[in-house]
Short mmCIF file of C-alpha atoms in Angstrom, two decimals:
data_model
loop_
_atom_site.label_atom_id
_atom_site.label_comp_id
_atom_site.label_asym_id
_atom_site.label_seq_id
_atom_site.Cartn_x
_atom_site.Cartn_y
_atom_site.Cartn_z
CA MET A 7 -11.31 -14.89 -19.63
CA ILE A 8 -8.61 -15.69 -17.44
CA SER A 9 -6.48 -18.95 -17.82
CA VAL A 10 -5.79 -20.84 -14.47
CA PRO A 11 -4.05 -23.97 -14.39
CA GLN A 12 -6.31 -27.10 -13.53
CA HIS A 13 -3.83 -28.13 -10.69
CA THR A 14 -1.34 -26.12 -8.62
CA SER A 15 0.92 -27.20 -5.52
CA ILE A 16 -0.35 -24.14 -3.66
CA LEU A 17 -3.21 -21.93 -3.92
CA ILE A 18 -3.39 -18.51 -2.40
CA VAL A 19 -6.39 -17.04 -1.69
CA GLY A 20 -5.96 -13.03 -1.04
CA ALA A 21 -3.43 -10.73 -2.66
CA GLY A 22 -2.91 -8.34 0.14
CA PRO A 23 0.51 -7.75 1.93
CA SER A 24 0.31 -11.29 3.58
CA GLY A 25 -0.70 -13.31 0.39
CA LEU A 26 1.78 -11.72 -1.76
CA MET A 27 4.47 -12.26 0.61
CA MET A 28 3.53 -15.84 0.62
CA ALA A 29 4.02 -16.07 -3.12
CA ALA A 30 7.06 -14.22 -2.88
CA GLN A 31 8.66 -16.31 0.05
CA LEU A 32 7.50 -19.40 -2.06
CA LEU A 33 9.08 -18.27 -5.32
CA ARG A 34 12.23 -17.41 -3.68
CA ASN A 35 12.27 -21.17 -2.40
CA GLY A 36 11.70 -22.46 -5.98
CA VAL A 37 7.89 -22.97 -5.88
CA GLN A 38 5.34 -21.41 -8.42
CA PRO A 39 2.17 -20.81 -6.71
CA VAL A 40 -1.53 -19.56 -8.05
CA ILE A 41 -2.70 -16.60 -6.27
CA ILE A 42 -6.08 -15.16 -6.79
CA ASP A 43 -8.16 -12.27 -5.35
CA ILE A 44 -11.60 -10.94 -5.29
CA LYS A 45 -10.67 -7.43 -6.09
CA GLN A 46 -9.98 -5.53 -9.24
CA GLY A 47 -6.38 -4.92 -8.27
CA PRO A 48 -4.14 -3.86 -5.68
CA THR A 49 -5.46 -1.24 -3.31
CA ASN A 50 -5.17 2.41 -4.01
CA GLN A 51 -5.69 2.91 -0.42
CA SER A 52 -2.77 3.74 2.30
CA LYS A 53 -4.26 1.53 4.94
CA ALA A 54 -1.40 0.18 7.06
CA LEU A 55 1.64 2.82 7.20
CA ALA A 56 4.43 1.47 9.54
CA VAL A 57 6.81 -1.00 8.02
CA GLN A 58 8.84 -2.30 11.26
CA ALA A 59 12.63 -3.40 11.25
CA ARG A 60 11.89 -7.26 10.93
CA SER A 61 9.66 -6.76 7.73
CA LEU A 62 12.64 -4.70 6.21
CA GLU A 63 14.90 -7.48 7.14
CA ILE A 64 12.78 -9.74 5.11
CA TYR A 65 12.53 -7.25 2.24
CA ARG A 66 16.34 -7.22 2.45
CA GLN A 67 16.45 -11.03 1.97
CA LEU A 68 14.09 -10.66 -1.29
CA GLY A 69 16.57 -8.06 -2.54
CA ILE A 70 14.00 -5.12 -2.78
CA VAL A 71 14.61 -3.23 0.48
CA ASP A 72 16.50 -0.39 -1.28
CA LYS A 73 13.49 0.61 -3.24
CA ILE A 74 11.23 0.41 0.00
CA ILE A 75 13.49 2.67 1.89
CA SER A 76 14.17 5.20 -0.70
CA GLU A 77 10.18 5.49 -1.34
CA GLY A 78 9.23 5.75 2.10
CA LYS A 79 10.68 7.77 5.48
CA GLN A 80 11.65 7.33 8.73
CA ALA A 81 9.38 8.10 11.79
CA GLY A 82 11.17 11.06 13.39
CA GLY A 83 9.53 11.08 16.74
CA LEU A 84 6.24 10.67 19.02
CA ALA A 85 4.55 13.38 20.89
CA PHE A 86 1.95 13.18 23.33
CA ASN A 87 -0.18 16.16 23.52
CA MET A 88 -3.38 17.12 25.95
CA GLY A 89 -5.54 20.40 26.17
CA GLY A 90 -3.07 21.93 23.72
CA GLU A 91 0.05 21.19 25.75
CA GLN A 92 2.92 18.98 24.71
CA LEU A 93 3.11 16.75 27.71
CA VAL A 94 6.16 14.55 26.33
CA SER A 95 8.18 14.51 22.91
CA ILE A 96 10.33 11.61 22.15
CA SER A 97 12.84 10.95 19.49
CA LEU A 98 12.32 7.76 17.43
CA LYS A 99 15.17 8.44 15.13
CA ASP A 100 17.53 5.06 14.90
CA MET A 101 16.30 4.00 18.52
CA GLY A 102 17.02 0.39 17.61
CA GLU A 103 20.76 0.81 16.89
CA PRO A 104 22.84 -1.52 16.93
CA GLN A 105 20.13 -4.29 17.04
CA THR A 106 19.46 -4.17 13.31
CA LEU A 107 20.49 -2.57 10.02
CA PHE A 108 17.00 -0.85 10.29
CA PRO A 109 17.03 0.71 13.57
CA PHE A 110 13.71 3.00 12.95
CA ILE A 111 10.22 2.72 12.42
CA HIS A 112 9.69 3.24 8.55
CA LEU A 113 6.68 5.06 6.91
CA TYR A 114 5.55 3.30 3.82
CA PRO A 115 1.98 2.78 3.16
CA GLN A 116 0.19 -0.63 2.44
CA SER A 117 -0.66 0.36 -1.20
CA LYS A 118 3.19 0.76 -1.79
CA ASN A 119 4.16 -2.58 0.21
CA GLU A 120 1.54 -4.23 -2.24
CA ARG A 121 3.25 -2.86 -5.34
CA ALA A 122 6.65 -3.63 -4.47
CA LEU A 123 5.70 -7.47 -3.98
CA LEU A 124 3.88 -7.44 -6.93
CA GLU A 125 6.97 -6.43 -8.94
CA TYR A 126 8.93 -9.28 -7.53
CA LEU A 127 6.16 -11.63 -8.52
CA THR A 128 6.05 -10.27 -11.96
CA ALA A 129 9.92 -10.60 -12.32
CA ALA A 130 9.19 -14.09 -11.47
CA CYS A 131 6.60 -14.56 -14.11
CA CYS A 132 3.76 -15.26 -11.29
CA PRO A 133 0.54 -13.32 -12.13
CA VAL A 134 -2.25 -12.59 -9.54
CA TYR A 135 -5.73 -13.47 -10.97
CA TRP A 136 -7.81 -10.68 -9.93
CA GLU A 137 -11.53 -10.67 -9.74
CA THR A 138 -11.53 -14.19 -9.05
CA THR A 139 -13.54 -15.66 -6.02
CA LEU A 140 -13.43 -18.93 -4.05
CA THR A 141 -16.83 -20.27 -4.25
CA SER A 142 -16.26 -23.89 -2.69
CA LEU A 143 -13.66 -26.09 -0.80
CA THR A 144 -13.84 -29.78 -0.52
CA ARG A 145 -11.22 -32.32 0.70
CA ASN A 146 -10.35 -35.61 -0.96
CA ASN A 147 -7.42 -37.46 0.90
CA ASN A 148 -4.39 -35.39 0.07
CA THR A 149 -6.17 -33.25 -2.57
CA LEU A 150 -8.29 -30.14 -2.12
CA GLN A 151 -10.99 -29.29 -4.88
CA VAL A 152 -11.97 -25.74 -4.90
CA GLY A 153 -14.24 -23.97 -7.17
CA LEU A 154 -13.48 -20.38 -8.69
CA GLN A 155 -15.46 -17.81 -10.23
CA ASN A 156 -14.21 -14.86 -12.60
CA GLY A 157 -17.22 -13.03 -13.88
CA ASP A 158 -19.59 -15.14 -15.28
CA THR A 159 -17.26 -18.06 -15.74
CA THR A 160 -16.82 -20.84 -12.99
CA PHE A 161 -14.22 -23.45 -12.90
CA GLN A 162 -12.54 -26.07 -10.64
CA LEU A 163 -8.77 -26.15 -9.52
CA SER A 164 -7.27 -28.93 -7.81
CA CYS A 165 -4.40 -28.08 -5.25
CA ASP A 166 -2.17 -29.66 -2.62
CA TYR A 167 -2.46 -26.84 -0.06
CA ILE A 168 -4.43 -23.84 0.29
CA ILE A 169 -3.35 -20.63 1.94
CA GLY A 170 -6.39 -18.44 3.24
CA ALA A 171 -4.94 -14.60 3.15
CA ASP A 172 -8.34 -13.31 2.54
CA GLY A 173 -8.93 -10.89 5.21
CA ALA A 174 -11.06 -10.61 8.15
CA HIS A 175 -13.96 -11.86 6.31
CA SER A 176 -11.81 -14.99 5.08
CA VAL A 177 -13.89 -17.04 2.79
CA VAL A 178 -11.17 -19.86 3.35
CA ARG A 179 -11.79 -19.62 7.05
CA LYS A 180 -15.73 -19.99 6.74
CA GLN A 181 -15.32 -22.84 4.64
CA LEU A 182 -13.25 -24.66 6.90
CA GLY A 183 -15.62 -23.79 9.97
CA ILE A 184 -12.92 -22.18 11.99
CA PRO A 185 -14.48 -19.86 14.61
CA PHE A 186 -13.15 -16.23 14.75
CA THR A 187 -13.46 -15.37 18.32
CA GLY A 188 -13.19 -11.87 19.90
CA ASP A 189 -15.05 -8.73 20.28
CA THR A 190 -15.82 -5.57 18.40
CA TYR A 191 -14.80 -2.05 20.05
CA GLN A 192 -17.55 -0.15 21.50
CA HIS A 193 -16.74 3.31 19.90
CA LYS A 194 -16.72 3.84 16.20
CA PHE A 195 -13.47 5.98 14.60
CA TYR A 196 -12.56 7.60 11.42
CA LEU A 197 -9.57 7.56 9.08
CA ALA A 198 -8.46 10.29 6.84
CA ASP A 199 -5.58 10.69 4.45
CA ILE A 200 -5.19 14.38 4.30
CA GLU A 201 -2.72 17.16 2.71
CA LEU A 202 -2.44 20.12 5.12
CA ALA A 203 -1.93 23.78 4.06
CA SER A 204 -0.74 24.57 7.71
CA ALA A 205 2.83 23.38 9.00
CA MET A 206 2.95 20.14 11.08
CA ASP A 207 5.92 18.31 11.88
CA GLY A 208 6.45 15.97 8.99
CA ARG A 209 8.38 13.39 10.71
CA GLN A 210 6.73 13.05 14.12
CA VAL A 211 3.79 11.08 15.07
CA ASN A 212 1.56 13.51 17.17
CA LEU A 213 -1.04 12.05 19.53
CA PHE A 214 -3.91 14.19 21.05
CA ILE A 215 -5.94 13.50 23.78
CA GLY A 216 -9.34 14.97 24.92
CA LYS A 217 -12.04 14.56 27.23
CA SER A 218 -14.48 13.45 24.34
CA GLY A 219 -11.87 11.35 22.52
CA PHE A 220 -8.44 11.05 20.87
CA ALA A 221 -6.78 11.79 17.47
CA GLY A 222 -3.60 10.64 16.23
CA PHE A 223 -1.51 12.35 13.06
CA PHE A 224 0.72 9.91 11.52
CA PRO A 225 2.98 11.55 8.86
CA MET A 226 3.09 9.82 5.49
CA PRO A 227 6.14 10.07 3.03
CA LYS A 228 4.52 12.77 0.74
CA GLU A 229 5.34 16.12 2.15
CA ARG A 230 2.75 17.75 4.24
CA SER A 231 0.35 14.54 4.41
CA PHE A 232 -0.80 12.82 7.22
CA ARG A 233 -2.83 9.82 8.15
CA VAL A 234 -5.39 10.99 10.81
CA VAL A 235 -7.07 8.56 13.15
CA ALA A 236 -9.63 9.49 15.68
CA SER A 237 -12.75 8.60 17.35
CA LEU A 238 -16.16 9.90 15.80
CA PRO A 239 -17.73 12.84 17.89
CA ASP A 240 -20.59 11.68 20.09
CA GLY A 241 -23.91 12.17 18.00
CA LEU A 242 -22.21 11.60 14.67
CA GLU A 243 -21.69 7.63 14.93
CA ASP A 244 -24.93 6.77 13.26
CA ARG A 245 -24.88 9.42 10.60
CA GLU A 246 -24.44 8.27 7.08
CA ASP A 247 -22.19 9.80 4.34
CA LEU A 248 -20.03 11.57 6.77
CA GLN A 249 -17.03 13.82 5.40
CA LEU A 250 -14.19 15.18 6.77
CA ASP A 251 -16.02 18.60 7.21
CA ASP A 252 -18.37 17.07 9.67
CA VAL A 253 -15.72 15.88 12.28
CA LEU A 254 -13.43 19.01 11.68
CA PRO A 255 -14.87 20.94 14.63
CA GLU A 256 -14.10 18.25 16.83
CA LEU A 257 -10.79 17.48 15.69
CA GLU A 258 -9.72 21.07 16.22
CA ARG A 259 -11.18 20.93 19.70
CA ILE A 260 -8.89 17.88 20.29
CA THR A 261 -5.74 19.40 18.88
CA ARG A 262 -6.44 23.09 20.11
CA ALA A 263 -5.28 24.12 16.74
CA ALA A 264 -6.73 25.20 13.39
CA ILE A 265 -6.16 22.82 10.81
CA GLU A 266 -6.11 23.84 7.23
CA VAL A 267 -6.70 20.96 4.87
CA GLU A 268 -5.62 21.24 1.51
CA HIS A 269 -6.85 17.96 -0.11
CA VAL A 270 -8.58 14.84 1.29
CA ASN A 271 -7.18 11.56 -0.25
CA TRP A 272 -9.54 9.21 1.68
CA PHE A 273 -12.00 9.41 4.31
CA THR A 274 -13.90 6.49 5.80
CA THR A 275 -15.54 5.50 9.19
CA TYR A 276 -15.53 2.00 10.80
CA LYS A 277 -15.62 0.10 13.70
CA LEU A 278 -12.36 -1.65 15.10
CA HIS A 279 -12.28 -5.47 15.89
CA HIS A 280 -9.78 -7.90 17.82
CA ARG A 281 -10.42 -11.63 16.95
CA MET A 282 -8.41 -14.49 16.52
CA ALA A 283 -9.10 -17.94 14.55
CA GLU A 284 -9.36 -20.73 16.96
CA LYS A 285 -6.66 -22.48 14.63
CA PHE A 286 -4.14 -21.27 12.12
CA SER A 287 -4.36 -24.76 10.16
CA ASP A 288 -6.50 -27.49 9.50
CA GLY A 289 -4.94 -30.25 7.51
CA ARG A 290 -3.59 -28.98 4.58
CA CYS A 291 -5.35 -25.47 4.83
CA PHE A 292 -3.51 -22.48 6.48
CA LEU A 293 -4.73 -18.99 7.63
CA ILE A 294 -2.22 -16.06 7.48
CA GLY A 295 -2.57 -12.25 8.34
CA ASP A 296 -6.13 -10.83 8.88
CA ALA A 297 -7.53 -14.15 8.03
CA ALA A 298 -5.88 -15.32 11.27
CA HIS A 299 -6.15 -12.45 13.64
CA ILE A 300 -7.08 -8.98 13.80
CA HIS A 301 -6.34 -6.13 16.28
CA SER A 302 -6.33 -2.42 17.08
CA PRO A 303 -3.75 -0.75 15.06
CA VAL A 304 -1.59 0.53 18.16
CA GLY A 305 1.88 0.22 17.37
CA GLY A 306 1.67 -0.31 13.72
CA GLN A 307 1.68 -4.39 14.24
CA GLY A 308 -1.07 -5.58 11.90
CA MET A 309 0.22 -5.75 8.32
CA ASN A 310 3.68 -6.44 9.70
CA THR A 311 2.38 -9.67 11.73
CA GLY A 312 0.74 -10.97 8.56
CA LEU A 313 3.99 -10.42 6.66
CA GLN A 314 5.76 -12.42 9.31
CA ASP A 315 3.19 -15.31 9.35
CA ALA A 316 3.91 -15.68 5.55
CA TYR A 317 7.98 -15.71 6.20
CA ASN A 318 7.33 -18.32 8.84
CA LEU A 319 4.92 -20.58 7.02
CA GLY A 320 6.50 -20.12 3.40
CA TRP A 321 10.02 -21.85 4.00
CA LYS A 322 8.44 -24.68 5.43
CA LEU A 323 5.81 -25.20 2.60
CA ALA A 324 8.41 -24.72 0.14
CA ALA A 325 10.59 -27.38 1.44
CA VAL A 326 7.75 -30.09 1.78
CA VAL A 327 6.63 -29.26 -1.51
CA ASN A 328 10.28 -29.54 -2.92
CA GLY A 329 10.51 -33.06 -1.03
CA GLN A 330 13.15 -31.71 0.99
CA ILE A 331 11.56 -31.74 4.55
CA LYS A 332 8.91 -34.08 5.91
CA GLU A 333 5.30 -32.81 6.16
CA ASP A 334 5.41 -32.88 10.08
CA ILE A 335 7.22 -29.52 10.08
CA LEU A 336 3.94 -27.69 8.70
CA GLY A 337 2.50 -28.25 12.26
CA SER A 338 5.13 -25.74 13.60
CA TYR A 339 3.64 -22.72 11.79
CA ALA A 340 0.62 -22.62 14.12
CA ALA A 341 2.61 -23.83 17.19
CA GLU A 342 5.18 -20.79 16.86
CA ARG A 343 2.73 -18.06 15.43
CA MET A 344 -0.50 -18.49 17.44
CA PRO A 345 1.28 -17.34 20.93
CA VAL A 346 3.01 -14.50 19.12
CA ALA A 347 -0.75 -13.55 17.73
CA LYS A 348 -2.36 -14.04 21.17
CA ASP A 349 0.31 -11.90 23.11
CA LEU A 350 -0.23 -9.08 20.20
CA LEU A 351 -4.15 -9.18 20.83
CA ASN A 352 -3.59 -8.85 24.67
CA THR A 353 -0.88 -5.94 24.34
CA THR A 354 -2.74 -3.91 21.89
CA ASP A 355 -6.05 -4.41 23.58
CA ARG A 356 -4.68 -3.06 26.47
CA MET A 357 -3.00 -0.01 25.13
CA PHE A 358 -5.85 0.66 22.75
CA ASN A 359 -8.46 0.91 25.85
CA VAL A 360 -6.22 3.11 27.78
CA ILE A 361 -5.98 5.62 24.73
CA THR A 362 -9.65 5.39 24.07
CA SER A 363 -11.06 5.13 27.35
CA ARG A 364 -12.82 8.46 28.70
CA SER A 365 -12.90 7.83 32.45
CA TRP A 366 -11.51 10.26 35.06
CA PHE A 367 -8.89 7.74 35.98
CA SER A 368 -7.82 6.84 32.40
CA ARG A 369 -7.44 10.89 31.90
CA LEU A 370 -5.45 10.97 35.13
CA LEU A 371 -3.06 8.25 33.71
CA LYS A 372 -2.78 10.00 30.27
CA ARG A 373 -2.40 13.51 31.83
CA TYR A 374 0.42 12.59 34.28
CA VAL A 375 1.69 8.88 34.60
CA ILE A 376 2.08 7.77 31.07
CA PRO A 377 4.08 11.01 29.91
CA ASN A 378 6.66 10.77 32.72
CA ALA A 379 6.94 6.89 32.35
CA LEU A 380 7.81 7.60 28.72
CA LYS A 381 10.24 10.02 29.82
CA LEU A 382 12.07 7.83 32.24
CA VAL A 383 11.89 4.65 29.78
CA TRP A 384 13.60 6.93 27.18
CA LYS A 385 16.46 7.88 29.34
CA ASN A 386 17.18 4.23 30.06
CA GLU A 387 19.14 2.57 27.29
CA SER A 388 18.08 -1.05 28.09
CA MET A 389 14.44 -0.12 28.54
CA ARG A 390 14.51 1.99 25.37
CA GLY A 391 16.09 -1.16 23.51
CA TYR A 392 13.38 -3.55 25.05
CA PHE A 393 10.51 -0.98 23.64
CA PHE A 394 12.31 -1.14 20.13
CA LYS A 395 12.34 -5.07 20.12
CA GLN A 396 8.70 -5.22 21.23
CA VAL A 397 7.48 -2.67 18.54
CA SER A 398 10.21 -3.51 15.57
CA GLN A 399 9.03 -7.33 16.35
CA THR A 400 12.64 -8.46 16.22
CA GLY A 401 12.31 -9.64 19.85
CA ILE A 402 10.00 -12.48 18.69
CA SER A 403 11.38 -15.81 19.89
CA TYR A 404 10.18 -19.38 19.17
CA ARG A 405 12.28 -20.97 22.13
CA ASP A 406 9.39 -23.48 22.93
CA SER A 407 9.15 -24.70 19.26
CA LYS A 408 9.84 -28.44 18.65
CA ILE A 409 12.06 -27.71 15.68
CA ASN A 410 14.67 -26.06 17.54
CA LEU A 411 17.61 -27.71 19.43
CA GLN A 412 19.41 -26.18 22.36
CA LEU A 413 22.59 -27.95 23.44
CA GLY A 414 25.65 -27.21 25.87
CA HIS A 415 26.08 -24.38 27.77
CA SER A 416 22.73 -22.10 27.93
CA GLY A 417 23.83 -18.38 27.30
CA LYS A 418 21.59 -15.16 26.80
CA ILE A 419 21.19 -16.21 23.36
CA LYS A 420 19.12 -19.41 22.90
CA ALA A 421 17.67 -21.74 20.09
CA GLY A 422 14.65 -20.17 18.75
CA ASP A 423 15.69 -16.67 19.01
CA ARG A 424 16.05 -14.37 15.94
CA LEU A 425 19.68 -14.45 14.89
CA PRO A 426 21.08 -11.12 16.42
CA TYR A 427 22.37 -8.61 13.75
CA LEU A 428 26.31 -8.21 13.90
CA GLU A 429 28.61 -6.82 11.66
CA ILE A 430 31.41 -8.88 10.43
CA TYR A 431 34.97 -8.10 9.13
CA ASP A 432 35.78 -10.56 6.46
CA GLU A 433 39.39 -10.98 7.02
CA LYS A 434 39.90 -12.77 3.39
CA LYS A 435 37.84 -10.26 1.48
CA LYS A 436 39.07 -7.42 3.77
CA ALA A 437 35.68 -5.88 3.63
CA LYS A 438 32.70 -5.45 6.17
CA THR A 439 29.70 -7.45 6.12
CA ASP A 440 27.02 -8.87 8.61
CA ILE A 441 25.78 -12.10 9.82
CA HIS A 442 22.47 -11.70 8.50
CA ALA A 443 24.10 -11.21 4.91
CA TRP A 444 25.44 -14.76 5.49
CA CYS A 445 21.80 -15.80 5.43
CA ASN A 446 20.38 -14.19 2.38
CA LYS A 447 20.41 -17.24 0.47
CA PRO A 448 17.41 -19.66 0.53
CA GLY A 449 17.90 -22.95 3.07
CA PHE A 450 19.40 -23.28 6.38
CA THR A 451 22.67 -21.75 7.19
CA LEU A 452 25.71 -23.25 9.23
CA ILE A 453 27.98 -20.93 11.17
CA THR A 454 30.83 -22.20 12.98
CA LEU A 455 32.96 -20.03 15.58
CA GLY A 456 36.15 -20.51 16.81
CA GLU A 457 39.55 -22.30 16.17
CA ILE A 458 38.98 -25.10 13.77
CA LYS A 459 41.31 -26.89 11.79
CA GLU A 460 41.23 -26.49 7.94
CA SER A 461 41.20 -30.22 7.48
CA PHE A 462 38.12 -30.41 9.60
CA LEU A 463 36.27 -27.49 8.03
CA PHE A 464 37.09 -29.48 4.74
CA THR A 465 35.13 -32.48 6.22
CA LEU A 466 32.28 -30.20 7.14
CA ALA A 467 31.81 -29.00 3.51
CA LYS A 468 32.12 -32.58 2.42
CA TRP A 469 29.45 -33.67 4.39
CA ILE A 470 27.23 -30.69 3.36
CA THR A 471 27.78 -31.94 -0.13
CA GLN A 472 27.16 -35.41 0.25
CA ASP A 473 24.52 -35.52 2.66
CA TYR A 474 22.63 -32.26 2.05
CA ASN A 475 23.34 -32.06 -1.72
CA GLY A 476 25.12 -28.71 -0.95
CA ASN A 477 21.64 -27.18 0.03
CA ILE A 478 23.08 -25.94 3.45
CA ASN A 479 25.04 -22.63 3.33
CA PHE A 480 28.23 -22.73 5.34
CA PHE A 481 30.35 -19.93 6.96
CA HIS A 482 33.11 -20.27 9.43
CA LEU A 483 34.55 -17.29 11.65
CA PRO A 484 38.02 -17.70 13.11
CA PRO A 485 38.95 -15.81 16.15
CA SER A 486 40.14 -12.46 15.39
CA GLU A 487 40.41 -9.04 17.09
CA ASN A 488 38.20 -7.37 14.47
CA ASN A 489 35.48 -9.86 15.29
CA GLN A 490 35.92 -10.29 19.04
CA HIS A 491 32.49 -8.47 19.59
CA ILE A 492 30.67 -11.71 17.82
CA PHE A 493 32.39 -14.17 20.16
CA ASP A 494 31.39 -12.24 23.20
CA VAL A 495 27.85 -12.12 21.91
CA PHE A 496 27.73 -15.75 21.69
CA GLU A 497 29.69 -16.30 24.70
CA VAL A 498 32.51 -18.21 22.92
CA LYS A 499 35.73 -18.27 25.08
CA THR A 500 39.11 -18.62 24.11
CA GLY A 501 39.80 -22.28 22.94
CA THR A 502 36.30 -23.14 22.66
CA ARG A 503 33.89 -23.46 19.56
CA LYS A 504 30.34 -23.05 18.70
CA ALA A 505 28.07 -24.34 15.97
CA LEU A 506 24.96 -22.62 14.98
CA ILE A 507 22.56 -23.56 12.40
CA ILE A 508 20.13 -20.63 11.31
CA ARG A 509 16.68 -21.44 9.90
CA PRO A 510 15.66 -19.91 6.49
CA ASP A 511 13.55 -17.26 8.52
CA ILE A 512 16.95 -15.95 10.36
CA HIS A 513 15.94 -17.96 13.63
CA ILE A 514 18.46 -19.74 15.36
CA GLY A 515 17.21 -23.61 15.00
CA TYR A 516 20.11 -25.21 16.75
CA ILE A 517 22.94 -24.25 19.06
CA ASN A 518 25.75 -26.11 20.32
CA ASP A 519 29.23 -25.55 22.00
CA ALA A 520 30.63 -28.68 20.14
CA VAL A 521 31.07 -28.70 16.30
CA ASP A 522 29.88 -32.47 16.00
CA ILE A 523 28.59 -33.86 12.48
CA GLU A 524 26.66 -36.42 14.29
CA MET A 525 24.73 -33.95 16.46
CA MET A 526 23.79 -31.63 13.61
CA ASN A 527 22.72 -34.65 11.56
CA ASN A 528 20.34 -35.42 14.46
CA TYR A 529 19.13 -32.11 14.57
CA LEU A 530 18.31 -31.93 10.72
CA ARG A 531 17.23 -35.55 10.22
CA ASN A 532 15.22 -36.26 13.46
CA ILE A 533 13.88 -32.69 14.61
CA VAL A 534 13.71 -30.75 11.42
CA GLY A 535 12.85 -34.05 9.34
CA VAL A 536 15.35 -33.19 6.13
CA ILE A 537 15.13 -35.77 3.97
CA GLY A 538 18.23 -37.46 2.62
#
């Protein structure tokens, strides 16, 4: 029998990547949640494979990115094949330089992501209550009452907030009565994690297109191991107890190659869905990850989007629970994340329909148009950079959010954008660092650029200490030849200044050409809702 507290500030339902990241973000910001899951333990199945650059930046803030990098591997390239011919091959190696410290697609399965996050939770003495089911949810003013079941034992728990991170069949979403609208793709697919006896490039993603379907080979960290995702052959869609041997002849027809399988680690058939909850929050209840949105696996976006949902909501909810920010800020979670999910569903849906379509027009597109378009895009540095921004999720911006404030000259970088990754030379320490490292501590970060007298820098530090309990991190970058590139990026000319307030999720909340304490106070107090 488990022992769950009678009350918690935050209950997280679901201990997949999104729920575990939510717990990690709360712990990082000083809040201890309760997290439950119906499963017996973390998944042993690889499931999602790709960890994008933006997720690696989040892991870096948590201090666990080195482990994740060392246990995975970088995707080296992408090849597009049809009729036994390789139509195009593009390199993915470090394609995002210099946009991020992690300019690549990292191959690191969901099972390993879950274990890395579980280790973080264990180090913070935050257990996961496995084999525990949410059976009821009722609201009473500002308190939520939930019924839980573990084995034959049922018990009640009260909480101030609840996070539904319990997947596509979310009990939390169903208890709240939130519609999950969308559709199911027509065809059925299979997924296999296999170890090959025959040679295949262990760093390259290989897509094979045939008249009757498609197959994708995605390299996994272990040598000669691949994830195969493919459409089920006609005539097998209604068969029970299918095995890899049943689909292997069709797979060899599509790839036009003999496939020698040494070991099958996992094989499953499934239908794919694209759906989105009509709202991501309802009072003190929130949905993140697959409980809020599910879509096709194109581009390796699913797990990463769930991690970012948790990243966006985590700091806001922790600040409210800690009494640092007014509760109104919680409305910005759905306002910021729903447009991201909607765009992602539309984009992945279009791409997936093109890949899976068997029409003659689609085959012409895949045979002639798409390969040539990819070649052209990859030759153009700016287009290649744009592609990386979309896939890596570093291009996501919240410019329309009500908790941002843009003042002064409106340059290329605006409030709401992710803070660009830029290397910095610390003139005092005579060492290299980067602007993201300045934002590694919890809380907001004030960065001032330009010529500012030491007496005024002291005034700024005093203001932060007295008015904000020292809870705002503060860095100043004076003009120097070594750091001129930073001044160029932020369009700070000689003799001028700029003030940036960076949100805890490394998005820019405030930009102003003036370093003005009254204006910054207005932003923090009246727009963000920081409590004095």
